[in-house]
Amino acid sequence: MFTTGQWIFAALFFIAFIIAMYFAYGKDKALHQKMYKGSYKILIGFFIFIVLLFVIKIFFKH
C-alpha cells in the first residue's frame, strides 16, 4: 500500500515534528507551569470519561 520512500518520509517527518514541538514548548515551560497549573486533572477526567463510554458500550452490547 505504501512505498518504502513514503514510510521513510513519514518517519523523518514524525521525528522532525517531535523535535520542533520539544523546542517550541521548551521555551515556554515556565509560563505553562504558571498558567496551566492543575490542567492534568482535566486530562485525567477526560480519559476516565472515554473509558466510561467504552464500558457502557460493552455493557449494553451484551
Short mmCIF file of N, CA and C in Angstrom, two decimals:
data_model
loop_
_atom_site.label_atom_id
_atom_site.label_comp_id
_atom_site.label_asym_id
_atom_site.label_seq_id
_atom_site.Cartn_x
_atom_site.Cartn_y
_atom_site.Cartn_z
N MET A 1 0.82 -1.18 0.00
CA MET A 1 0.00 0.00 0.00
C MET A 1 0.87 1.26 0.00
N PHE A 2 1.88 1.31 0.87
CA PHE A 2 2.80 2.44 0.89
C PHE A 2 4.16 1.98 0.41
N THR A 3 4.84 2.86 -0.30
CA THR A 3 6.18 2.52 -0.76
C THR A 3 7.19 2.74 0.36
N THR A 4 8.37 2.21 0.18
CA THR A 4 9.43 2.38 1.18
C THR A 4 9.78 3.85 1.35
N GLY A 5 9.79 4.60 0.27
CA GLY A 5 10.08 6.02 0.35
C GLY A 5 9.05 6.79 1.16
N GLN A 6 7.79 6.40 1.04
CA GLN A 6 6.73 7.07 1.81
C GLN A 6 6.88 6.77 3.30
N TRP A 7 7.25 5.53 3.63
CA TRP A 7 7.46 5.18 5.04
C TRP A 7 8.65 5.96 5.62
N ILE A 8 9.71 6.08 4.84
CA ILE A 8 10.89 6.83 5.30
C ILE A 8 10.52 8.29 5.50
N PHE A 9 9.79 8.88 4.55
CA PHE A 9 9.37 10.27 4.68
C PHE A 9 8.50 10.45 5.92
N ALA A 10 7.56 9.56 6.15
CA ALA A 10 6.67 9.65 7.31
C ALA A 10 7.47 9.59 8.61
N ALA A 11 8.43 8.68 8.68
CA ALA A 11 9.24 8.54 9.89
C ALA A 11 10.08 9.79 10.13
N LEU A 12 10.71 10.31 9.09
CA LEU A 12 11.53 11.51 9.24
C LEU A 12 10.67 12.73 9.59
N PHE A 13 9.50 12.84 8.98
CA PHE A 13 8.59 13.94 9.30
C PHE A 13 8.16 13.86 10.76
N PHE A 14 7.82 12.67 11.23
CA PHE A 14 7.39 12.48 12.61
C PHE A 14 8.51 12.88 13.58
N ILE A 15 9.73 12.44 13.31
CA ILE A 15 10.86 12.78 14.17
C ILE A 15 11.11 14.28 14.17
N ALA A 16 11.07 14.91 13.00
CA ALA A 16 11.28 16.36 12.91
C ALA A 16 10.17 17.12 13.64
N PHE A 17 8.95 16.63 13.54
CA PHE A 17 7.82 17.28 14.22
C PHE A 17 7.99 17.21 15.73
N ILE A 18 8.38 16.05 16.25
CA ILE A 18 8.57 15.89 17.69
C ILE A 18 9.69 16.82 18.18
N ILE A 19 10.78 16.88 17.44
CA ILE A 19 11.89 17.76 17.83
C ILE A 19 11.45 19.22 17.82
N ALA A 20 10.73 19.63 16.80
CA ALA A 20 10.26 21.02 16.71
C ALA A 20 9.31 21.35 17.86
N MET A 21 8.41 20.44 18.19
CA MET A 21 7.49 20.68 19.30
C MET A 21 8.24 20.74 20.63
N TYR A 22 9.25 19.92 20.80
CA TYR A 22 10.04 19.93 22.04
C TYR A 22 10.69 21.29 22.24
N PHE A 23 11.30 21.83 21.20
CA PHE A 23 11.96 23.13 21.33
C PHE A 23 10.94 24.26 21.48
N ALA A 24 9.83 24.18 20.78
CA ALA A 24 8.82 25.24 20.86
C ALA A 24 8.21 25.33 22.25
N TYR A 25 7.86 24.19 22.82
CA TYR A 25 7.24 24.20 24.13
C TYR A 25 8.27 24.27 25.26
N GLY A 26 9.50 23.90 24.98
CA GLY A 26 10.55 24.00 25.99
C GLY A 26 10.82 25.44 26.39
N LYS A 27 10.70 26.35 25.44
CA LYS A 27 10.92 27.77 25.72
C LYS A 27 9.84 28.33 26.65
N ASP A 28 8.64 27.79 26.57
CA ASP A 28 7.51 28.30 27.35
C ASP A 28 7.20 27.45 28.57
N LYS A 29 8.11 26.59 28.98
CA LYS A 29 7.82 25.65 30.06
C LYS A 29 7.46 26.37 31.36
N ALA A 30 8.20 27.39 31.73
CA ALA A 30 7.92 28.11 32.98
C ALA A 30 6.55 28.79 32.92
N LEU A 31 6.23 29.36 31.78
CA LEU A 31 4.93 30.02 31.62
C LEU A 31 3.80 29.00 31.70
N HIS A 32 3.97 27.84 31.10
CA HIS A 32 2.94 26.81 31.13
C HIS A 32 2.71 26.30 32.54
N GLN A 33 3.78 26.14 33.32
CA GLN A 33 3.62 25.67 34.69
C GLN A 33 2.87 26.69 35.54
N LYS A 34 3.04 27.97 35.23
CA LYS A 34 2.36 29.02 35.98
C LYS A 34 0.90 29.16 35.56
N MET A 35 0.65 29.19 34.26
CA MET A 35 -0.68 29.48 33.76
C MET A 35 -1.62 28.27 33.73
N TYR A 36 -1.07 27.08 33.56
CA TYR A 36 -1.90 25.89 33.39
C TYR A 36 -1.73 24.90 34.53
N LYS A 37 -1.54 25.41 35.72
CA LYS A 37 -1.36 24.56 36.89
C LYS A 37 -2.65 23.75 37.13
N GLY A 38 -2.52 22.46 37.31
CA GLY A 38 -3.66 21.60 37.59
C GLY A 38 -4.42 21.13 36.36
N SER A 39 -3.93 21.44 35.17
CA SER A 39 -4.65 21.04 33.96
C SER A 39 -4.60 19.52 33.75
N TYR A 40 -3.68 18.85 34.41
CA TYR A 40 -3.61 17.40 34.27
C TYR A 40 -4.88 16.74 34.82
N LYS A 41 -5.55 17.39 35.77
CA LYS A 41 -6.79 16.84 36.32
C LYS A 41 -7.87 16.79 35.25
N ILE A 42 -7.91 17.78 34.38
CA ILE A 42 -8.86 17.80 33.27
C ILE A 42 -8.57 16.64 32.32
N LEU A 43 -7.29 16.42 32.03
CA LEU A 43 -6.89 15.32 31.14
C LEU A 43 -7.27 13.97 31.73
N ILE A 44 -7.04 13.78 33.01
CA ILE A 44 -7.40 12.52 33.67
C ILE A 44 -8.91 12.33 33.62
N GLY A 45 -9.67 13.40 33.88
CA GLY A 45 -11.13 13.32 33.82
C GLY A 45 -11.61 12.96 32.42
N PHE A 46 -10.97 13.51 31.41
CA PHE A 46 -11.33 13.20 30.03
C PHE A 46 -11.10 11.72 29.73
N PHE A 47 -9.95 11.18 30.14
CA PHE A 47 -9.67 9.77 29.91
C PHE A 47 -10.64 8.86 30.66
N ILE A 48 -11.00 9.25 31.87
CA ILE A 48 -11.97 8.46 32.63
C ILE A 48 -13.32 8.47 31.92
N PHE A 49 -13.71 9.62 31.37
CA PHE A 49 -14.97 9.72 30.62
C PHE A 49 -14.96 8.81 29.40
N ILE A 50 -13.85 8.80 28.66
CA ILE A 50 -13.76 7.94 27.47
C ILE A 50 -13.84 6.47 27.86
N VAL A 51 -13.14 6.08 28.91
CA VAL A 51 -13.19 4.69 29.39
C VAL A 51 -14.61 4.34 29.82
N LEU A 52 -15.26 5.27 30.50
CA LEU A 52 -16.64 5.03 30.92
C LEU A 52 -17.57 4.82 29.72
N LEU A 53 -17.38 5.58 28.66
CA LEU A 53 -18.18 5.38 27.46
C LEU A 53 -17.97 3.99 26.86
N PHE A 54 -16.73 3.52 26.84
CA PHE A 54 -16.45 2.18 26.33
C PHE A 54 -17.08 1.11 27.22
N VAL A 55 -17.03 1.31 28.53
CA VAL A 55 -17.63 0.34 29.45
C VAL A 55 -19.13 0.29 29.23
N ILE A 56 -19.77 1.44 29.08
CA ILE A 56 -21.21 1.47 28.83
C ILE A 56 -21.54 0.79 27.51
N LYS A 57 -20.73 1.03 26.49
CA LYS A 57 -20.96 0.40 25.19
C LYS A 57 -20.86 -1.12 25.29
N ILE A 58 -19.85 -1.61 25.98
CA ILE A 58 -19.68 -3.06 26.13
C ILE A 58 -20.81 -3.64 26.97
N PHE A 59 -21.21 -2.93 28.03
CA PHE A 59 -22.28 -3.41 28.90
C PHE A 59 -23.60 -3.57 28.15
N PHE A 60 -23.98 -2.58 27.33
CA PHE A 60 -25.24 -2.64 26.61
C PHE A 60 -25.17 -3.52 25.36
N LYS A 61 -23.96 -3.84 24.92
CA LYS A 61 -23.84 -4.70 23.75
C LYS A 61 -24.21 -6.14 24.11
N HIS A 62 -23.95 -6.55 25.35
CA HIS A 62 -24.26 -7.91 25.76
C HIS A 62 -25.58 -7.88 26.41
#
